[in-house]
XYZ file of C-alpha atoms in Angstrom:
532
model
C 108.169 10.758 -227.856
C 112.063 10.301 -227.902
C 113.905 13.476 -229.143
C 115.185 11.997 -232.143
C 114.322 8.391 -233.899
C 115.548 5.237 -232.181
C 118.032 3.549 -234.153
C 116.486 0.919 -236.684
C 118.677 -1.752 -235.194
C 116.438 -1.752 -232.123
C 114.263 -4.314 -233.731
C 113.892 -6.745 -230.767
C 112.455 -3.654 -228.969
C 108.987 -2.662 -229.097
C 108.550 0.959 -228.608
C 105.481 2.864 -227.287
C 105.576 6.624 -227.367
C 103.603 8.940 -225.021
C 103.492 12.546 -224.285
C 104.433 14.261 -221.261
C 101.518 14.493 -218.850
C 100.442 10.872 -219.748
C 99.243 8.867 -216.719
C 101.921 6.223 -216.382
C 99.666 4.075 -214.685
C 98.090 3.198 -217.703
C 101.147 1.891 -219.557
C 100.665 -1.592 -221.019
C 101.031 -4.389 -218.427
C 103.943 -5.989 -220.533
C 106.254 -2.836 -220.165
C 109.660 -3.427 -219.155
C 111.465 -0.295 -219.616
C 110.380 3.371 -218.997
C 112.287 6.323 -220.685
C 111.710 9.630 -218.890
C 112.966 13.337 -218.735
C 113.378 15.650 -216.028
C 109.846 16.775 -216.881
C 107.961 13.441 -215.794
C 107.983 13.403 -211.866
C 107.662 9.730 -210.440
C 106.879 10.211 -206.797
C 106.263 7.056 -204.746
C 102.569 6.955 -205.171
C 103.023 7.164 -208.971
C 105.657 4.244 -208.832
C 103.004 2.098 -206.617
C 100.789 2.112 -209.585
C 103.590 1.101 -212.408
C 103.123 -2.026 -214.186
C 104.411 -5.260 -212.315
C 106.422 -6.107 -215.369
C 108.456 -2.827 -215.260
C 112.060 -3.422 -214.260
C 114.045 -0.381 -215.344
C 113.595 3.397 -215.437
C 115.808 5.481 -217.534
C 115.812 9.143 -217.097
C 117.492 11.283 -219.696
C 118.755 13.857 -217.116
C 122.010 14.232 -214.792
C 119.924 14.164 -211.825
C 117.420 11.735 -210.348
C 115.564 14.051 -208.073
C 112.378 13.759 -209.864
C 112.200 10.241 -209.328
C 111.650 8.493 -205.787
C 114.459 6.118 -206.387
C 113.984 4.359 -202.928
C 110.237 3.488 -203.974
C 111.237 2.101 -207.315
C 114.068 0.062 -205.680
C 111.438 -1.402 -203.260
C 109.604 -2.796 -206.190
C 112.711 -4.270 -207.602
C 112.919 -1.439 -210.449
C 116.069 -0.208 -211.332
C 116.819 3.514 -211.891
C 119.592 4.389 -214.125
C 120.590 7.531 -216.324
C 121.738 7.445 -220.007
C 124.005 9.720 -222.069
C 125.892 10.427 -218.656
C 129.233 11.127 -220.986
C 127.554 13.517 -223.326
C 125.749 15.316 -220.450
C 128.661 15.757 -218.430
C 130.986 17.191 -221.113
C 128.368 19.461 -222.568
C 127.334 20.870 -219.092
C 130.908 21.556 -218.077
C 131.428 23.328 -221.500
C 128.397 25.154 -220.586
C 129.536 26.210 -217.043
C 133.074 27.010 -218.275
C 131.505 29.758 -220.700
C 129.344 31.147 -218.120
C 131.662 31.480 -215.633
C 134.019 33.252 -217.980
C 130.991 35.596 -219.131
C 130.113 36.129 -215.309
C 133.521 36.840 -214.298
C 133.787 39.541 -217.371
C 130.528 41.280 -216.356
C 129.713 40.245 -219.831
C 125.907 39.256 -218.949
C 125.381 42.650 -217.521
C 126.457 44.388 -220.891
C 123.668 42.510 -223.192
C 121.560 45.178 -224.299
C 123.782 48.175 -223.755
C 123.126 50.618 -226.612
C 125.829 50.286 -229.363
C 126.804 52.717 -230.461
C 125.099 55.643 -228.711
C 126.114 58.995 -227.690
C 128.682 59.116 -224.924
C 129.929 55.621 -225.793
C 133.798 55.644 -226.730
C 136.656 53.189 -226.306
C 137.505 54.296 -222.643
C 134.145 52.800 -221.676
C 135.043 49.812 -219.411
C 133.562 47.338 -216.645
C 135.092 45.857 -213.677
C 135.490 42.274 -214.844
C 137.904 39.710 -213.440
C 139.825 37.334 -216.049
C 139.801 33.611 -215.108
C 143.405 33.398 -214.190
C 143.069 35.849 -211.395
C 139.694 34.786 -210.226
C 138.646 32.785 -207.261
C 135.940 30.091 -208.369
C 134.047 28.267 -205.785
C 132.308 25.215 -206.582
C 129.364 23.616 -204.595
C 129.428 19.737 -205.315
C 132.484 17.733 -207.126
C 130.675 15.229 -209.100
C 131.620 14.113 -212.436
C 130.285 17.303 -214.047
C 132.197 19.473 -211.661
C 135.064 17.434 -212.216
C 135.301 17.744 -215.629
C 134.426 21.455 -215.391
C 137.589 21.952 -213.036
C 139.712 19.977 -215.534
C 138.490 22.556 -218.365
C 138.936 25.786 -216.225
C 142.694 24.552 -215.208
C 143.427 23.800 -218.895
C 142.638 27.427 -220.129
C 143.632 29.174 -216.737
C 146.118 27.162 -214.719
C 146.404 30.097 -212.464
C 142.757 30.115 -211.410
C 142.303 29.457 -207.476
C 139.539 26.757 -207.359
C 137.979 26.382 -203.893
C 135.055 23.424 -203.371
C 132.798 22.537 -200.956
C 131.080 18.957 -201.108
C 129.462 16.509 -198.719
C 132.756 14.437 -198.976
C 136.080 15.770 -199.205
C 138.215 14.198 -201.849
C 141.512 12.660 -201.029
C 144.692 14.779 -200.860
C 146.045 13.167 -204.089
C 142.700 14.114 -205.967
C 142.790 17.391 -204.710
C 146.348 17.863 -205.969
C 145.716 16.356 -209.280
C 142.538 18.751 -209.994
C 144.588 21.673 -208.420
C 141.559 22.411 -205.799
C 141.497 23.536 -202.105
C 138.644 22.232 -199.992
C 136.550 24.652 -198.041
C 134.369 23.110 -195.281
C 132.279 26.092 -194.811
C 130.054 27.092 -197.368
C 129.558 30.583 -195.763
C 133.390 30.864 -195.913
C 133.417 29.757 -199.434
C 130.888 32.257 -200.587
C 133.181 35.115 -198.932
C 136.146 34.064 -200.772
C 135.071 33.417 -204.278
C 134.485 35.829 -207.238
C 131.855 33.445 -208.643
C 130.084 30.631 -206.801
C 128.988 27.762 -209.057
C 126.406 25.190 -208.032
C 126.752 21.860 -209.322
C 125.330 19.638 -206.327
C 122.740 17.375 -206.660
C 119.333 18.093 -204.836
C 118.592 16.260 -201.618
C 116.780 17.072 -198.510
C 120.423 18.240 -197.186
C 120.933 20.596 -200.158
C 117.725 22.037 -200.408
C 118.169 26.016 -199.881
C 121.739 25.105 -199.218
C 122.480 28.774 -200.773
C 120.473 30.474 -198.023
C 120.260 33.939 -197.056
C 123.402 33.909 -194.774
C 125.215 32.247 -197.761
C 124.224 35.227 -199.986
C 124.782 37.652 -197.403
C 128.488 36.316 -197.081
C 129.298 37.066 -200.715
C 130.981 40.255 -201.962
C 129.082 43.014 -203.866
C 131.464 42.265 -207.055
C 130.718 38.375 -207.047
C 128.092 36.408 -208.535
C 126.306 32.902 -208.837
C 125.951 30.341 -211.594
C 123.206 27.979 -210.736
C 123.518 24.742 -212.780
C 122.311 22.720 -210.009
C 118.504 22.476 -209.430
C 116.459 25.696 -208.548
C 115.541 24.523 -205.102
C 119.292 24.554 -204.177
C 118.895 28.448 -203.767
C 116.570 30.256 -201.615
C 114.840 31.999 -204.163
C 113.270 34.903 -201.934
C 116.705 35.475 -200.670
C 118.407 35.535 -204.077
C 115.670 37.780 -205.090
C 116.241 40.263 -202.038
C 119.984 40.183 -202.580
C 119.857 41.071 -206.421
C 117.300 43.889 -205.523
C 119.476 45.468 -202.741
C 122.594 45.192 -205.054
C 124.216 42.753 -202.609
C 125.849 40.413 -205.396
C 126.472 41.640 -208.831
C 124.537 39.164 -210.952
C 123.044 35.672 -210.934
C 123.110 33.283 -213.878
C 120.370 30.717 -213.588
C 119.975 27.664 -215.561
C 117.352 26.478 -213.238
C 115.069 28.081 -211.176
C 112.237 27.121 -208.393
C 109.526 27.041 -209.327
C 110.339 25.864 -212.773
C 108.963 27.219 -215.198
C 108.862 30.682 -213.652
C 105.178 31.968 -213.809
C 104.522 34.892 -215.458
C 105.091 37.916 -213.110
C 107.498 36.168 -210.678
C 109.943 38.725 -208.960
C 112.798 37.275 -210.156
C 111.876 38.427 -213.957
C 112.077 42.092 -212.908
C 115.208 41.470 -210.932
C 118.194 43.846 -211.902
C 121.407 41.366 -213.147
C 119.324 38.399 -212.991
C 119.939 36.549 -216.256
C 117.437 33.366 -216.413
C 117.883 30.781 -219.061
C 115.502 27.799 -220.161
C 117.254 24.877 -218.183
C 119.526 24.709 -221.390
C 122.774 23.216 -220.469
C 121.814 20.036 -222.563
C 119.535 21.178 -224.878
C 121.434 20.460 -227.942
C 120.724 18.136 -230.724
C 124.160 16.336 -230.147
C 123.157 15.529 -226.597
C 119.575 14.819 -227.530
C 120.898 12.247 -229.821
C 123.423 10.670 -227.530
C 120.592 10.163 -225.189
C 118.869 8.033 -227.479
C 121.681 6.409 -229.034
C 122.579 5.209 -225.545
C 119.303 3.882 -224.795
C 119.890 0.796 -226.929
C 123.231 -0.461 -225.654
C 121.675 0.328 -222.079
C 118.697 -1.650 -222.635
C 120.517 -4.502 -224.347
C 122.642 -4.583 -221.379
C 119.921 -4.578 -218.823
C 117.843 -7.512 -220.240
C 120.513 -9.232 -221.732
C 119.836 -8.430 -225.373
C 121.928 -7.564 -228.312
C 124.296 -8.710 -230.702
C 128.002 -9.744 -231.119
C 128.896 -6.137 -232.202
C 127.715 -5.040 -228.867
C 129.124 -7.972 -226.730
C 132.589 -7.450 -228.495
C 132.457 -3.783 -227.455
C 131.602 -4.511 -223.721
C 134.057 -7.217 -223.562
C 136.967 -5.028 -224.852
C 135.885 -2.286 -222.057
C 135.832 -5.007 -219.452
C 139.185 -6.380 -220.444
C 140.665 -2.601 -220.420
C 139.077 -1.729 -217.093
C 140.269 -5.152 -215.643
C 143.874 -4.511 -216.966
C 143.514 -1.237 -215.426
C 142.613 -2.500 -212.087
C 145.608 -4.681 -211.909
C 147.912 -2.228 -213.074
C 146.811 0.442 -210.535
C 146.714 -2.259 -207.532
C 150.475 -3.019 -208.471
C 151.373 0.550 -208.651
C 149.942 1.063 -204.844
C 151.942 -2.041 -203.702
C 149.079 -3.869 -202.801
C 149.352 -6.816 -205.125
C 150.951 -10.117 -203.913
C 153.147 -11.385 -206.571
C 150.895 -13.551 -208.883
C 148.212 -14.237 -206.286
C 144.636 -12.559 -205.767
C 142.251 -11.765 -208.539
C 139.736 -9.437 -209.951
C 136.876 -10.439 -212.130
C 133.868 -9.141 -214.109
C 131.044 -10.759 -214.936
C 130.373 -11.665 -218.563
C 128.264 -13.857 -220.368
C 127.433 -17.041 -218.286
C 130.992 -16.834 -216.596
C 133.148 -14.164 -215.926
C 136.803 -12.596 -217.172
C 139.385 -12.978 -214.475
C 143.158 -12.793 -213.584
C 145.406 -15.079 -215.300
C 147.300 -17.376 -213.328
C 151.258 -16.973 -213.137
C 151.482 -13.301 -213.990
C 152.655 -10.320 -211.950
C 149.778 -7.580 -211.754
C 152.067 -4.938 -213.063
C 152.589 -7.040 -216.600
C 148.655 -7.563 -216.876
C 147.392 -6.313 -220.225
C 143.713 -6.441 -221.533
C 144.459 -9.395 -223.903
C 145.785 -11.361 -220.774
C 142.212 -11.762 -218.969
C 141.151 -15.149 -218.982
C 137.421 -16.637 -218.754
C 138.627 -19.434 -216.356
C 141.438 -18.559 -213.943
C 142.675 -22.098 -213.586
C 142.974 -21.374 -209.609
C 140.140 -23.120 -208.061
C 140.201 -20.786 -204.882
C 139.355 -17.841 -207.307
C 136.776 -19.856 -208.827
C 135.012 -20.631 -205.787
C 135.130 -17.186 -204.364
C 134.113 -15.321 -207.384
C 131.401 -17.773 -208.002
C 129.994 -17.787 -204.784
C 129.550 -13.856 -204.706
C 128.228 -13.833 -208.284
C 125.823 -16.605 -207.370
C 124.533 -14.699 -204.063
C 124.336 -11.327 -205.708
C 122.847 -11.394 -209.334
C 123.470 -7.329 -208.937
C 126.938 -7.634 -208.922
C 129.189 -7.098 -212.130
C 132.610 -7.241 -210.635
C 134.658 -8.652 -207.964
C 138.184 -7.787 -206.390
C 139.853 -10.041 -203.890
C 142.989 -8.748 -202.035
C 145.260 -9.507 -199.037
C 146.455 -5.896 -198.591
C 148.300 -5.373 -195.648
C 145.839 -3.272 -193.198
C 142.851 -5.057 -194.413
C 144.424 -8.402 -193.521
C 145.528 -7.122 -190.270
C 141.889 -6.034 -189.519
C 140.682 -9.359 -190.773
C 142.592 -10.802 -187.805
C 141.193 -8.499 -185.152
C 138.073 -9.673 -182.796
C 136.581 -6.341 -183.056
C 136.454 -6.523 -187.099
C 136.296 -3.488 -189.225
C 134.916 -0.527 -187.583
C 134.239 2.869 -190.109
C 135.737 5.528 -188.069
C 136.276 7.940 -190.740
C 134.263 9.886 -193.371
C 135.566 7.490 -196.158
C 134.352 4.634 -193.977
C 130.684 5.901 -194.837
C 130.714 3.549 -197.936
C 130.925 0.650 -195.694
C 128.630 1.417 -192.995
C 126.483 -1.593 -192.524
C 127.813 -3.024 -196.081
C 130.377 -5.310 -194.496
C 129.746 -9.052 -194.145
C 132.266 -11.648 -192.676
C 133.510 -15.050 -193.367
C 135.179 -17.176 -190.925
C 138.538 -18.807 -192.364
C 138.162 -22.413 -193.019
C 141.607 -23.135 -194.545
C 142.712 -22.517 -198.223
C 139.388 -22.035 -200.411
C 140.102 -25.204 -202.468
C 136.933 -27.171 -201.783
C 133.874 -26.640 -203.733
C 131.786 -27.351 -200.771
C 132.733 -24.032 -199.513
C 130.948 -22.208 -202.065
C 127.496 -22.318 -200.811
C 128.997 -21.191 -197.170
C 130.420 -18.133 -199.237
C 127.275 -17.520 -200.586
C 125.497 -17.413 -196.962
C 127.935 -15.204 -195.671
C 127.307 -12.672 -198.680
C 123.421 -12.797 -198.385
C 123.865 -12.643 -194.723
C 124.436 -8.581 -194.835
C 121.762 -7.310 -197.663
C 123.347 -4.830 -199.796
C 127.089 -5.620 -198.552
C 129.668 -4.478 -200.868
C 132.588 -6.253 -198.971
C 133.417 -9.445 -197.661
C 136.128 -9.311 -194.918
C 137.425 -13.121 -194.487
C 139.001 -13.506 -191.119
C 142.556 -14.190 -191.099
C 142.633 -14.261 -194.802
C 141.870 -10.969 -196.526
C 138.574 -9.298 -198.330
C 136.672 -8.864 -201.256
C 134.967 -5.831 -202.590
C 132.272 -5.848 -205.223
C 129.943 -3.725 -206.987
C 128.198 -3.313 -210.367
C 131.171 -2.144 -212.415
C 134.949 -3.034 -212.253
C 135.274 0.606 -211.364
C 133.081 0.451 -208.574
C 134.607 -2.599 -207.080
C 138.339 -1.235 -207.543
C 137.553 1.981 -205.884
C 135.643 0.505 -202.964
C 138.711 -1.791 -202.444
C 140.969 1.382 -202.167
C 138.900 3.091 -199.679
C 138.579 0.004 -197.789
C 142.320 -0.355 -197.436
C 142.668 3.287 -196.630
C 140.137 2.938 -193.727
C 141.771 -0.318 -192.462
C 145.182 1.688 -192.466
C 143.336 4.255 -190.253
C 141.817 1.746 -187.802
C 145.084 0.033 -187.168
C 146.958 3.397 -186.723
C 144.289 4.466 -184.499
C 144.552 1.147 -182.459
C 148.571 1.645 -182.324
C 148.217 5.072 -181.106
C 146.815 3.842 -177.510
C 144.711 6.857 -177.633
C 140.959 6.929 -176.979
C 139.073 6.837 -180.066
C 136.020 8.771 -181.019
C 133.556 7.050 -182.942
C 131.219 8.783 -185.293
C 127.602 9.338 -184.211
C 125.217 6.427 -185.547
C 122.939 8.790 -187.101
C 125.717 10.915 -188.752
C 127.295 7.709 -190.064
C 124.002 6.707 -191.546
C 123.278 9.947 -193.344
C 126.829 9.839 -194.623
C 126.205 6.557 -195.952
C 123.206 7.442 -197.719
C 124.800 10.429 -199.460
C 127.890 8.399 -200.309
C 125.785 6.618 -203.138
C 124.074 9.373 -204.526
C 124.514 9.052 -208.673
C 127.267 12.027 -208.389
C 129.457 10.449 -205.650
C 128.986 6.518 -205.886
C 132.227 4.500 -205.773
C 134.046 5.024 -208.971
C 132.090 7.832 -210.579
C 134.559 10.636 -209.881
C 137.659 8.472 -209.938
C 137.717 5.711 -212.498
C 138.012 8.216 -215.655
C 141.482 9.505 -214.221
C 142.508 5.977 -213.097
C 141.901 4.862 -216.910
C 143.822 8.178 -218.141
C 146.888 7.092 -215.967
C 147.093 3.313 -216.845
C 144.752 2.888 -219.694
C 147.382 3.200 -222.579
C 149.851 0.444 -220.987
C 147.434 -2.237 -221.030
C 145.998 -2.593 -224.705
C-alpha cells in the first residue's frame, strides 16, 4: 500500500496494492513492475517465483541489500531505487543533527531531572563542538558526500576523515575538505564520533568489529546510519556495558526490530531510533511522486511534459559533459562527440563548434557527421541498456590504443574496467555504413562492457546516463595515463591479483559507488549555469 496516493495522472498504470507479508509469487501474471520497501525481502528463491512478465523492481530505500540483485538481473529484471534525491538529503540532515547531538553529549542528557535539587548553572557536560571535532565517516556514497558538505558549511574547521572501499581522487578530497584513512582501526582511534554510512555487503558485515570498537576512545561514540549488521552487536553491547565508548546512536540494529528483552535495550548510553532517517511525510511523498516518471522512463510511457523535462535534463548534462571535457583539455577542436539516447534517436554533439562553447540548446538530433552517427548508432543497437556514449581521442587512451598489449587495469580506478573493455581494429575513418555491424559485433563480444577501445583511433565509454558515461571516460583516461607512465618508467610493474581486482570491480558498481553517482552533481554545479 503506497504511503501517499499515487498521482491521478497515472491513468496508464494499473495499480494493484498489497500488504507487507504477501507472497509475491502470487502476483498477477501480467505484473510488470513491483514497488517494495526495505521490509520486503526478495532473496533468490523468491525472485525465481516472480511472474515472467516482471521487468522492474523499485525499492523505496537507499540500499538494496534486501534484494538479491544478481538473481534479479539473471532473470532480466532491473532493480532501481526511487526518491534518491529526497532520501539522500533527508538522511544527510538527520546525520548532521545526530552528529552534533552526539558530540555535545546531548543524547545522554535526555531524562536528566530538571529542575532538581543540586542543579545549577555550573552543571556542565564534557561535550565537543563541531568545529574542533574529528568526524570519522565510513563509506563515501551520495549520502556521506552530502552530509560532509553540510558539516563543512556550518563548521569549516571540522576535521573529517573517511574510510571507503575506493579512495577518491585528490581533487575530490580537496573539494570536500576530507582526508583518507585507509585503516578502519586507525580511523576509530582518531575520531570523536564514528559515523557509519556504508552499504551492507559481505565485506562490510561486522566491519565495526570488537577490535575496531576497542580502538575507540572512551570519550567517543558511534552513529549508525547504515545497516545494523555493519556492527558486531555483541561487541557493541559489551563495549557500552564496560564504558569503553561514550555512547551509541543507532538508527538501525540487527536484528531489526530488536526483540523485547534484547541486551541493547538495557545498555547504558545506547540510543535506539526506529529506522527513522527517512520517515517523514515529505520523503514518503517524494518516493511515490518519483515512481510515475521512473515507470514512464522504464517502459517508454508518459506525456509531452515528461518528455520535455527529460530532454531539458539530457541537454544540460550533455552540454556540461562538453564543457568539463574542454576544461580538462581532452577535446580536439570541433571533433569527437557525446550523445544521449532520446526517443527513436539521440541528442548528439553539434558540428563545427568548440566544446568549450557548447550550450544545452546546441545539441542536435543528428550530428551531420557520418562517423559520429555510425559509431553511436552501432553502440545503441548492440546495447539497448545504454543511455549515453562519449567518444574521445584523448592523448593517453589513444596511446594505449596503439599498444599491442592493449589496456591493462593496474590500479584501483581500473576496477571499473576489469573485464569490461571491448576492442575494435581500426579500419580507416568510420565513414562507411557497412562498418556499423562490425562495431556492433565488437561491443557484443564482451557482455556488459562499458568501453570500446578502438585501436590506433581512440575510445568510447558508455553507460545508462551521461553522468556514468562521462565519469567512466574520465577514469579510463586516468588509467591509461598511469599505464603509459609505468611503461615509460621501465621499472618492473606489479599487476593486481585477479581475485582482488574481481572483487574491487564488483564493489565499484554498488549503487552508492557506481560511475557518476558521487561525482556528477558537483560537475553540474561547476559548469551547469554556463550551459543554459
